XYZ file of C-alpha atoms in Angstrom:
689
model
C -0.183 0.370 -0.062
C 1.355 3.776 -1.190
C 0.442 6.645 1.118
C 1.409 9.876 1.444
C 2.429 10.265 5.000
C 2.252 13.622 7.017
C 1.608 12.854 10.422
C 3.823 9.828 12.038
C 1.983 9.522 15.023
C 1.244 5.735 13.969
C 1.272 2.855 16.124
C 3.856 0.526 15.740
C 2.604 -2.906 14.816
C 5.408 -4.979 17.317
C 5.609 -2.756 20.755
C 2.640 -0.968 19.908
C 3.668 2.221 20.682
C 3.389 5.470 18.661
C 5.774 7.097 16.430
C 7.556 6.369 13.191
C 10.481 7.822 11.290
C 11.619 7.983 7.638
C 14.510 5.816 7.027
C 15.728 7.095 3.968
C 14.835 3.930 1.916
C 11.163 3.954 1.000
C 10.323 2.635 4.121
C 9.317 3.676 8.084
C 10.847 2.791 11.328
C 9.557 2.927 15.457
C 11.348 4.971 17.216
C 10.818 2.901 20.377
C 12.372 -0.856 19.037
C 13.376 -0.231 15.531
C 10.963 -2.529 13.354
C 9.657 -1.529 10.159
C 6.219 -0.974 9.256
C 5.262 -2.801 6.597
C 2.355 -1.244 5.394
C 3.511 1.651 5.051
C 5.761 2.893 2.021
C 7.271 6.878 1.453
C 6.018 7.735 -2.183
C 8.029 10.652 -1.735
C 5.013 12.801 -2.325
C 3.122 15.163 0.431
C 0.510 17.538 0.759
C 2.023 20.834 -0.144
C 3.459 18.809 -3.638
C 0.023 19.061 -4.872
C -2.254 22.532 -6.467
C -4.562 22.715 -8.414
C -4.251 24.563 -11.783
C -7.662 25.170 -12.741
C -9.042 22.142 -11.900
C -7.541 19.957 -14.385
C -6.527 17.703 -11.752
C -3.076 17.445 -9.247
C 0.210 17.882 -10.005
C 3.535 17.494 -8.426
C 6.485 20.120 -7.908
C 9.271 18.818 -7.384
C 10.689 21.832 -5.701
C 8.104 21.012 -2.742
C 9.990 17.764 -1.779
C 10.611 17.171 1.234
C 14.176 17.291 3.181
C 15.149 13.462 4.076
C 14.890 12.681 7.935
C 18.775 11.455 9.649
C 17.351 8.711 11.048
C 17.528 8.467 15.099
C 19.124 4.807 15.336
C 22.440 5.841 13.271
C 23.341 8.267 15.578
C 23.417 6.601 19.077
C 25.530 3.777 19.720
C 24.573 0.837 21.566
C 24.244 0.168 25.161
C 25.895 -2.662 27.101
C 22.938 -4.760 29.379
C 24.727 -3.274 32.326
C 23.346 0.328 31.232
C 20.135 -1.623 30.383
C 19.959 -2.405 33.248
C 21.181 0.471 35.315
C 18.645 2.386 33.387
C 15.882 -0.033 34.270
C 16.062 0.358 37.787
C 16.797 4.258 37.681
C 14.275 5.818 40.163
C 12.035 8.244 38.985
C 12.889 11.833 40.586
C 9.050 13.246 40.331
C 5.714 11.730 40.665
C 4.945 12.069 37.527
C 7.774 10.316 36.544
C 6.756 7.232 38.472
C 5.390 5.482 35.848
C 8.235 6.675 33.667
C 10.032 2.987 32.877
C 11.308 0.918 29.564
C 9.511 -2.021 28.109
C 11.808 -3.860 27.156
C 11.290 -5.603 23.387
C 14.059 -8.914 22.815
C 11.902 -9.686 20.193
C 12.644 -6.031 18.196
C 15.333 -5.860 15.751
C 16.725 -2.533 17.823
C 16.828 -4.568 20.528
C 20.631 -3.726 20.943
C 19.924 0.202 21.519
C 16.713 0.097 23.531
C 17.894 2.457 25.600
C 19.608 5.507 23.826
C 15.637 6.667 22.667
C 14.436 7.330 26.174
C 12.010 6.531 28.389
C 8.913 6.166 27.361
C 5.349 6.732 29.225
C 2.190 4.691 29.499
C 0.657 6.723 27.400
C 3.178 6.317 24.059
C 1.390 2.785 23.817
C -1.070 2.776 21.275
C -3.930 0.277 21.694
C -4.279 -2.391 23.653
C -7.616 -4.102 22.711
C -6.941 -7.741 21.110
C -7.442 -8.025 16.984
C -11.022 -9.868 16.454
C -9.662 -11.446 13.793
C -7.034 -13.957 14.870
C -2.688 -13.043 15.961
C -1.861 -9.399 15.473
C 1.163 -8.725 13.158
C 3.506 -8.491 16.113
C 3.001 -11.655 16.846
C 4.005 -12.877 13.152
C 7.883 -14.281 12.602
C 8.834 -14.117 16.794
C 11.626 -16.593 17.452
C 13.016 -18.877 20.197
C 14.307 -17.091 21.562
C 12.238 -13.132 21.391
C 9.766 -16.208 24.019
C 12.391 -16.939 26.370
C 13.465 -13.465 26.450
C 10.139 -11.602 27.360
C 9.008 -13.997 29.710
C 12.219 -14.357 31.418
C 12.193 -9.610 31.151
C 9.081 -9.737 32.880
C 9.160 -11.810 35.474
C 12.970 -10.257 36.278
C 11.142 -7.065 36.456
C 7.672 -7.635 38.061
C 9.538 -9.036 41.008
C 11.955 -6.595 41.394
C 9.176 -4.040 41.572
C 7.667 -5.560 44.081
C 10.400 -5.623 46.379
C 10.784 -1.978 46.206
C 6.640 -1.941 46.922
C 7.076 -3.865 50.183
C 10.820 -1.486 51.095
C 8.346 1.376 50.792
C 5.705 0.468 52.624
C 8.027 -0.656 55.894
C 9.758 2.619 55.735
C 6.717 4.688 54.942
C 3.677 2.934 56.796
C 5.797 1.273 59.614
C 8.709 3.719 60.484
C 11.675 1.641 59.447
C 14.961 3.342 58.684
C 15.012 4.742 55.194
C 18.521 2.957 54.244
C 16.279 -0.306 53.841
C 15.615 1.241 50.601
C 19.524 1.065 49.871
C 19.889 -1.594 51.290
C 17.503 -4.285 48.899
C 19.338 -3.371 45.838
C 22.883 -4.722 46.408
C 20.810 -7.767 47.987
C 18.123 -8.326 45.558
C 20.622 -8.216 42.377
C 23.363 -10.287 43.963
C 20.426 -12.653 44.200
C 19.886 -12.387 40.271
C 22.929 -12.670 39.497
C 23.790 -15.747 41.485
C 20.229 -17.439 40.438
C 21.379 -18.423 37.380
C 18.947 -17.141 35.061
C 20.654 -14.526 32.506
C 22.889 -17.507 31.703
C 23.618 -18.062 28.100
C 22.378 -21.924 28.439
C 19.455 -21.294 30.875
C 16.846 -21.841 28.431
C 17.603 -24.798 26.668
C 18.969 -26.537 29.724
C 15.409 -25.370 30.854
C 13.620 -27.399 27.937
C 16.143 -30.252 28.149
C 15.397 -30.898 31.749
C 11.400 -31.104 31.637
C 11.457 -33.531 28.592
C 14.272 -35.730 30.530
C 11.671 -35.690 33.886
C 9.130 -38.210 32.351
C 10.719 -41.591 31.973
C 9.259 -44.791 29.594
C 6.622 -44.697 26.789
C 5.985 -40.505 26.171
C 2.406 -40.025 25.186
C 2.611 -37.112 22.353
C 0.723 -34.589 22.423
C -0.984 -32.322 19.689
C -0.677 -28.209 21.192
C -3.005 -26.387 21.362
C -4.751 -24.608 18.310
C -4.130 -21.886 20.178
C -0.881 -21.610 21.277
C 0.674 -23.637 17.745
C 2.208 -20.624 16.648
C 4.374 -20.658 20.840
C 7.462 -22.825 21.006
C 6.584 -26.492 22.631
C 9.206 -29.827 23.856
C 9.145 -32.751 22.635
C 5.829 -33.818 24.353
C 3.956 -30.869 23.706
C 4.059 -28.437 26.595
C 4.549 -25.005 26.129
C 7.568 -23.517 26.763
C 6.593 -20.273 27.712
C 5.040 -22.456 30.794
C 7.967 -24.191 31.388
C 9.982 -20.795 31.536
C 7.936 -19.533 34.134
C 7.719 -22.376 35.797
C 11.603 -22.432 36.487
C 11.867 -19.132 36.848
C 9.659 -19.474 40.434
C 11.339 -21.729 41.393
C 14.805 -20.594 40.872
C 13.318 -17.065 42.155
C 10.497 -17.449 44.486
C 8.134 -15.433 45.579
C 8.667 -15.389 48.331
C 11.385 -14.487 48.004
C 10.472 -10.873 47.931
C 9.727 -10.790 51.833
C 12.823 -12.695 52.132
C 14.694 -10.117 50.635
C 12.488 -7.205 52.546
C 13.460 -8.585 56.252
C 17.456 -9.215 54.937
C 17.136 -4.820 54.492
C 15.554 -4.306 57.739
C 17.940 -7.380 59.586
C 21.232 -5.247 58.437
C 19.527 -1.900 58.955
C 19.057 -3.157 62.893
C 15.604 -3.270 63.089
C 13.227 -4.721 65.330
C 11.297 -6.292 62.608
C 10.427 -9.919 62.661
C 9.298 -12.259 60.313
C 6.396 -12.777 61.396
C 5.457 -9.177 61.178
C 6.586 -9.139 57.521
C 3.675 -12.162 57.230
C 1.366 -11.255 59.600
C 1.186 -7.910 57.191
C 1.236 -9.293 54.279
C -1.891 -11.191 54.812
C -3.274 -8.196 56.512
C -2.373 -6.425 53.199
C -0.246 -3.326 54.677
C 2.437 -4.740 52.772
C 2.589 -4.760 48.943
C 2.107 -8.899 48.763
C -0.923 -10.764 47.492
C -2.716 -7.095 45.802
C 1.129 -6.659 44.295
C 0.406 -7.922 40.608
C -2.042 -5.302 39.936
C 0.843 -2.014 40.627
C 3.128 -4.134 38.658
C 1.011 -4.680 35.906
C 0.765 -0.487 35.701
C 4.529 0.299 35.501
C 5.381 -2.536 33.226
C 2.230 -2.719 31.682
C 0.058 -5.422 29.697
C 1.284 -9.282 28.651
C 2.730 -9.047 25.305
C 2.360 -11.516 22.438
C 5.864 -13.219 23.395
C 4.654 -13.640 27.294
C 1.102 -14.316 27.337
C 0.866 -14.906 30.797
C -1.002 -12.878 32.822
C 0.076 -10.156 35.776
C -2.408 -12.580 38.256
C -0.323 -15.940 36.987
C 2.771 -14.502 37.314
C 2.988 -12.346 40.399
C -0.276 -13.278 42.820
C 1.247 -15.668 45.688
C -1.007 -18.642 45.771
C -0.584 -19.019 49.694
C 1.087 -17.155 52.561
C 4.446 -18.432 54.011
C 5.194 -19.085 57.388
C 7.468 -16.890 59.513
C 9.887 -19.957 60.235
C 10.319 -20.565 56.419
C 10.614 -17.265 56.019
C 13.912 -16.966 58.335
C 15.697 -19.721 57.063
C 14.895 -18.366 53.239
C 16.429 -15.169 54.086
C 19.434 -17.023 55.738
C 19.500 -19.292 52.959
C 19.921 -15.666 50.554
C 22.577 -14.527 52.646
C 24.382 -17.287 52.632
C 23.583 -17.669 48.698
C 25.313 -14.311 47.766
C 28.328 -13.847 51.016
C 26.202 -12.229 53.009
C 27.895 -12.147 56.979
C 24.708 -11.638 58.861
C 25.367 -9.607 62.315
C 22.791 -11.445 65.116
C 19.031 -10.246 65.557
C 18.942 -6.731 67.341
C 18.739 -7.853 70.848
C 18.520 -4.258 72.512
C 15.470 -3.542 70.627
C 13.792 -6.711 70.295
C 12.945 -8.012 73.595
C 12.495 -3.702 75.268
C 9.643 -4.065 72.014
C 8.572 -7.088 74.066
C 8.792 -5.836 77.126
C 6.953 -2.920 75.822
C 3.839 -5.058 75.017
C 3.260 -7.219 78.528
C 3.296 -3.795 80.095
C 6.297 -5.057 82.483
C 9.415 -2.392 83.837
C 11.394 -2.425 81.512
C 14.402 -0.044 83.399
C 14.485 -3.215 85.870
C 14.742 -6.355 83.474
C 16.340 -5.545 79.875
C 19.605 -4.877 81.951
C 19.803 -8.270 83.418
C 19.078 -9.750 80.003
C 21.422 -7.352 78.111
C 23.954 -8.781 80.353
C 23.267 -12.560 79.736
C 22.639 -12.169 76.320
C 25.915 -10.456 76.271
C 27.869 -13.050 78.425
C 26.349 -15.980 76.223
C 25.857 -14.899 73.218
C 23.703 -17.751 72.026
C 24.233 -19.010 68.628
C 20.156 -19.110 68.535
C 20.758 -14.824 67.555
C 22.011 -15.594 64.326
C 20.042 -16.508 61.086
C 20.004 -19.753 60.557
C 18.470 -21.796 56.580
C 17.349 -23.934 58.841
C 13.465 -24.807 58.860
C 13.918 -27.041 61.820
C 15.599 -24.842 63.864
C 13.337 -22.833 67.107
C 13.120 -18.835 65.355
C 15.083 -16.283 66.563
C 12.295 -14.110 68.437
C 12.487 -17.384 70.369
C 16.137 -16.741 71.703
C 15.416 -13.334 72.333
C 12.356 -14.508 74.355
C 14.406 -16.935 76.122
C 17.003 -14.607 77.157
C 13.987 -12.513 79.019
C 12.311 -14.935 81.074
C 15.806 -16.213 82.837
C 16.087 -12.630 83.332
C 13.237 -12.210 84.918
C 13.049 -15.038 86.931
C 16.430 -14.932 88.124
C 15.449 -11.192 89.734
C 12.061 -11.911 90.716
C 12.756 -15.246 92.485
C 10.478 -17.290 90.443
C 11.511 -20.363 91.405
C 8.525 -22.753 92.713
C 7.273 -21.152 95.991
C 4.498 -20.500 95.470
C 3.330 -16.718 94.796
C 0.399 -17.272 92.872
C -1.213 -19.596 95.218
C -0.586 -17.232 98.000
C -2.214 -14.556 96.000
C -5.213 -16.332 95.287
C -6.306 -15.864 98.863
C -5.633 -12.577 98.787
C -8.610 -11.993 95.862
C -5.459 -10.664 93.772
C -6.469 -12.898 91.259
C -8.471 -9.882 89.972
C -5.910 -7.935 89.412
C -6.427 -6.098 86.202
C -4.273 -4.208 84.055
C -4.557 -0.443 82.811
C -2.094 -1.425 80.325
C 1.104 0.852 81.329
C 4.254 0.195 83.126
C 2.402 0.593 86.871
C 4.696 1.163 89.852
C 6.752 -1.731 90.601
C 8.368 -2.759 94.144
C 11.491 -3.654 93.848
C 11.097 -7.017 92.296
C 7.741 -7.472 93.229
C 7.002 -11.302 92.140
C 3.359 -11.265 93.790
C 2.426 -8.171 90.987
C 4.006 -8.927 88.324
C 2.513 -12.608 88.429
C -0.718 -11.449 89.240
C 0.239 -9.242 84.956
C 1.105 -11.615 84.000
C -2.053 -13.679 84.614
C -4.252 -10.841 83.909
C -2.679 -9.554 80.702
C -3.239 -13.141 79.274
C -5.646 -13.054 77.828
C -5.308 -9.714 76.501
C -3.347 -10.379 73.833
C -4.677 -10.064 70.809
C -2.562 -12.324 68.041
C -5.500 -12.832 65.668
C -6.215 -10.281 62.009
C -7.010 -7.085 61.782
C -8.797 -8.132 59.254
C -11.395 -10.281 61.490
C -12.342 -7.363 64.128
C -15.279 -6.517 62.383
C -17.475 -7.498 59.074
C -17.362 -4.095 57.598
C -13.532 -4.353 57.931
C -13.327 -8.002 56.282
C -15.498 -6.699 53.807
C -13.256 -3.968 52.933
C -10.065 -6.719 52.870
C -11.765 -9.058 51.106
C -12.631 -6.492 47.897
C -8.468 -5.216 48.556
C -6.493 -7.979 48.982
C -8.193 -11.372 48.214
C -10.382 -10.435 45.049
C -8.685 -8.089 43.953
C -8.038 -6.776 40.850
C -11.770 -9.378 39.829
C -14.504 -8.312 38.291
C -18.410 -9.578 37.572
C -18.615 -11.483 34.421
C -18.409 -9.663 31.491
C -22.077 -8.042 30.653
C -22.913 -10.298 33.689
C -25.809 -7.358 34.903
C -27.484 -9.678 36.903
C -24.260 -10.482 38.978
C -23.643 -6.755 39.149
C -27.631 -5.885 40.190
C -27.303 -8.622 42.981
C -24.170 -7.177 44.248
C -25.134 -4.059 44.725
C -28.605 -4.869 46.348
C -26.565 -6.927 48.701
C -24.404 -3.571 49.388
C -27.127 -1.657 49.848
C -28.994 -3.889 51.950
C -25.769 -4.267 54.289
C -25.118 -0.428 54.773
C -28.630 0.039 55.549
C -28.728 -2.724 58.098
C -24.869 -2.696 58.793
C -24.890 -2.159 62.683
C -27.332 -5.053 62.680
C -25.835 -7.562 60.669
C -22.551 -6.591 62.936
C -23.878 -6.823 66.434
C -25.846 -10.414 65.454
C -21.890 -11.517 64.561
C -20.168 -10.539 67.545
C -22.810 -12.192 69.765
C -22.064 -15.329 68.028
C -18.698 -15.237 69.053
C -18.960 -14.167 72.013
C -20.945 -17.649 72.630
C -18.740 -19.585 70.892
C -15.462 -18.511 73.404
C -15.916 -19.966 76.574
C -15.884 -17.821 79.284
C -13.499 -18.245 82.577
C -15.746 -15.867 84.547
C -19.206 -14.038 84.264
C -19.155 -10.515 83.730
C -21.653 -10.430 86.705
C -19.417 -12.223 88.807
C -16.325 -10.165 88.384
C -18.680 -6.785 88.843
C -20.199 -7.971 92.098
C -16.839 -8.920 93.698
C -14.642 -5.927 93.328
C -17.591 -4.415 94.588
C -16.641 -5.903 97.878
C -13.399 -6.479 97.614
C -13.311 -2.526 97.742
C -15.134 -2.784 100.620
C -12.344 -5.278 102.350
C -9.757 -3.134 100.942
C -11.504 -0.439 102.773
C -11.502 -2.281 105.850
C -8.786 -4.721 106.199
C -8.522 -5.491 110.325
C -12.304 -6.438 109.496
C -13.138 -10.197 108.490
C -16.394 -10.225 107.704
C -15.997 -8.246 104.575
C -12.650 -10.346 103.442
C -15.079 -13.459 103.782
C -18.138 -12.007 102.978
C -16.459 -11.295 99.094
C -14.874 -14.098 98.831
C -18.029 -16.101 99.314
C -20.077 -14.425 97.286
C -16.857 -14.599 94.792
C -17.912 -18.860 95.309
C -21.615 -18.660 94.598
C -21.208 -16.538 91.938
C -18.728 -17.962 89.927
C -20.770 -21.252 90.201
C -23.824 -20.636 90.010
C -24.555 -22.069 93.285
C -23.629 -22.677 96.295
C -19.840 -24.540 96.936
C -17.424 -25.386 99.786
C -15.112 -25.312 96.970
C -12.700 -22.918 97.111
C -11.770 -19.963 95.292
C -7.982 -20.656 95.188
C -8.476 -24.573 94.596
C -10.652 -23.625 91.303
C -8.667 -21.393 89.897
C -5.990 -24.153 90.543
C -8.412 -26.741 88.861
C -8.493 -24.485 86.287
C -5.016 -24.287 85.474
C -4.102 -28.015 86.182
C -6.983 -28.346 83.200
C -5.382 -25.942 80.845
C -1.377 -27.167 81.750
C -2.566 -30.907 81.014
C -3.939 -29.971 77.357
C -0.691 -28.590 76.596
C 0.874 -32.194 78.343
C 2.458 -30.267 81.173
C 1.795 -31.140 85.121
C 1.464 -29.111 87.728
C 3.246 -29.267 90.697
C 2.731 -27.918 94.149
C 4.982 -25.107 95.583
C 7.863 -26.368 97.398
C 7.017 -26.821 101.349
C 10.780 -28.039 102.288
C 12.803 -26.115 100.328
C 16.525 -27.251 100.793
C 18.271 -24.281 98.358
C 16.855 -21.173 97.782
C 18.845 -20.884 93.796
C 17.828 -21.484 90.606
C 15.509 -24.246 90.043
C 16.217 -25.849 86.938
C 13.354 -28.282 85.159
C 13.649 -31.670 83.367
C 11.271 -33.344 80.789
C 10.817 -36.512 80.575
C 8.819 -39.240 78.069
C 6.237 -40.715 78.395
C 4.306 -43.518 75.982
C 6.435 -41.627 72.820
C 5.562 -37.816 74.033
C 7.702 -35.933 76.353
C 5.807 -34.402 79.301
C 6.922 -31.422 80.912
C 6.335 -30.247 85.137
C 6.376 -27.001 86.388
C 5.150 -25.121 89.328
C 2.325 -22.490 88.747
C 4.660 -19.477 89.046
C 6.659 -20.356 85.935
C 4.010 -21.796 84.293
C 2.099 -18.095 84.199
C 5.620 -16.510 82.855
C 5.792 -18.949 80.407
C 2.599 -18.899 78.676
C 2.426 -15.133 78.675
C 5.242 -14.729 77.194
C 4.925 -17.586 74.344
C 1.658 -16.208 73.290
C 3.153 -12.830 72.529
C 6.382 -14.656 71.128
C 3.336 -16.275 69.051
C 4.863 -19.814 69.525
C 3.785 -23.242 71.578
C 4.185 -23.094 74.805
C 6.223 -26.815 74.720
C 8.728 -25.211 71.935
C 9.271 -22.183 74.383
C 9.780 -24.176 77.551
C 12.158 -26.559 75.221
C 14.435 -23.417 74.158
C 14.460 -21.942 77.744
C 15.707 -25.325 78.681
C 18.264 -25.052 75.601
C 19.262 -21.477 76.975
C 19.719 -23.009 81.079
C 21.536 -25.997 79.973
C 24.567 -23.456 78.050
C 24.426 -20.759 80.684
C 25.029 -24.296 82.999
C 27.874 -24.877 81.243
C 29.523 -21.790 80.890
C 29.319 -21.502 84.803
C 30.744 -24.894 84.783
C 33.423 -24.554 82.659
C 34.379 -20.779 84.238
C 34.630 -22.663 88.060
C 37.143 -25.139 86.403
C 38.901 -22.490 84.970
C 39.316 -20.687 88.511
C 40.446 -23.348 90.627
C 42.261 -24.597 87.744
C 46.088 -24.565 90.118
C 49.487 -23.399 87.260
C 51.353 -26.401 86.595
C 54.882 -26.637 88.355
C 57.854 -24.767 87.068
C 61.776 -25.727 87.586
C 63.662 -22.341 87.175
C 67.607 -22.470 87.570
C 67.496 -18.996 89.179
C 65.567 -19.237 91.687
C 65.022 -22.643 92.675
C 65.407 -23.755 96.146
C 65.070 -27.287 96.611
C 67.128 -30.167 96.201
C 68.188 -30.979 92.907
C 66.049 -33.892 93.135
C 63.106 -32.325 93.969
C 63.787 -30.726 90.809
C 64.152 -33.761 88.872
C 60.983 -35.192 90.251
C 59.134 -31.749 89.356
C 56.185 -31.445 87.487
C 56.656 -30.636 83.749
C 54.064 -28.354 82.240
C 51.295 -30.122 80.657
C 49.129 -28.085 77.833
C 46.573 -29.956 77.548
C 45.597 -29.189 81.216
C 45.303 -25.485 80.202
C 43.280 -25.900 77.733
C 39.280 -24.513 78.051
């Protein structure tokens, strides 16, 4: 087709961007990807070259010939791959440049000089609506290399954008150090280089592996008609999907969270893997819905990579905090990054504030234990079977609290029950403690245990959950195509919810309340605390105290009972301990030693059974819930740390009582020569620790 063109704002048939330039050879070329437009030929005649001479028809004037336009691609030198990556990863300077990102088209004839044209915005793209009559012209002639290059670069760029979005959210939403944004870059590129996805033989090796995995007789399957233009392996499997699975195996989506955590860890932030997992599930950290932002930045899928963004960048499930921590350590080992231990001071301080415990009394002692023992569990490990680092931090706090408050099975909690101290309620602040008052400490831990809320934020009420489903769970989903009935039903249901919002949420809250097993009725608590006030105002009058305790027992059980409140509280604690395979030990009566008490575990019918006093168990369960770990695992970690401390004390004791060997010297000897001959020589083995 011959056509005179004055305006060159035509869409390219290969990349879809707008803009064509004359190549001085009769054809026009895309200024972005360099591909030649086959449907437009330069006739060397423009509109101004015609004039009407008395209606005799249009005549051509040679004097009005257009001056040749220099080709854009002949004046710019090609760029290297490192320069291309530097351009792709540069951060915009202004908010208006947020979407100024290259779209790399490896199947283009001018792919080597794509960096010389300059960044293009999303407005430079042509129509993105699929053709109605077969595949577009851009899909014709795509080679094997074009497909795997496009799949690889699209997945890598999408994962990189996910890491950037997460680090930005950590600094803006959660107050992390801005240094996190600078640290994640080198970690990501080292990890990308170590993955081997940019090796020359990556694509061929992936295809060969897919062909060799099937053994025996392989049934040949013909490629589907829809994907017949794509490359396939010998078994008829799509090469695009094979490369995508290889990329997701070498660079899993969860590695974005691991890299973000490594950046926080190196920056000495008190952000734990459990925090990242919780924030990603709640939708506060871009992970499950990040594919929408990724598509806004890199555009819609192309012909060489027809995989949707939701398929490529939407995780199918969440990752556990323990697996995330081991993955972060594995990445650090892969790239040769030497990691420091966790920031014990900030993490321990955070736990003490959440437990409303006196930080100024406990934290200095815990820091001494940490600096003296230096447990290896404070370093990240690539093993998924090792306990998380946050558990080690909590173990040190438990041991420090036991030492300071002398929690060694003396029955402090049982004694407080006689005073009605179990009704202690916490106001959430660090209250004034007497010097290491174990009774008040256990009262607070007993009261705060049920107040520790580890549920997700979207489960608070129905409206929050519906908004969470809209933004995270069903992000990017729309009603069926032209299904007006479905849209109308959704609108009607939403209007009904908005009108009856208070009544619906009240029913849901009441149902959740009925499902829980209350330990004590509200009426009983109010009744008892009223009488306890009278008892506090008249401490010498035993009548008020007896009436208060008897009324407590009556309200609690609903009927008159001879069982005292202390017996009932101990019975409930025993039941809870039995559910966690703990055996209750009564308070110590014959006390021979008042030093630190070590607990042990024993194997019973193939499973371990733990023994503990009530004082220790109340401290243990509160700390375990705060660290979001099972009580038995927390107790096991405490036993390991106590064993390490005992070993250190034993070795230090041996060193202090080690006598130096006898040394004979000819200048200072005063004994006989016979004694010198019998003197012991230095034994170096005795000096080793």
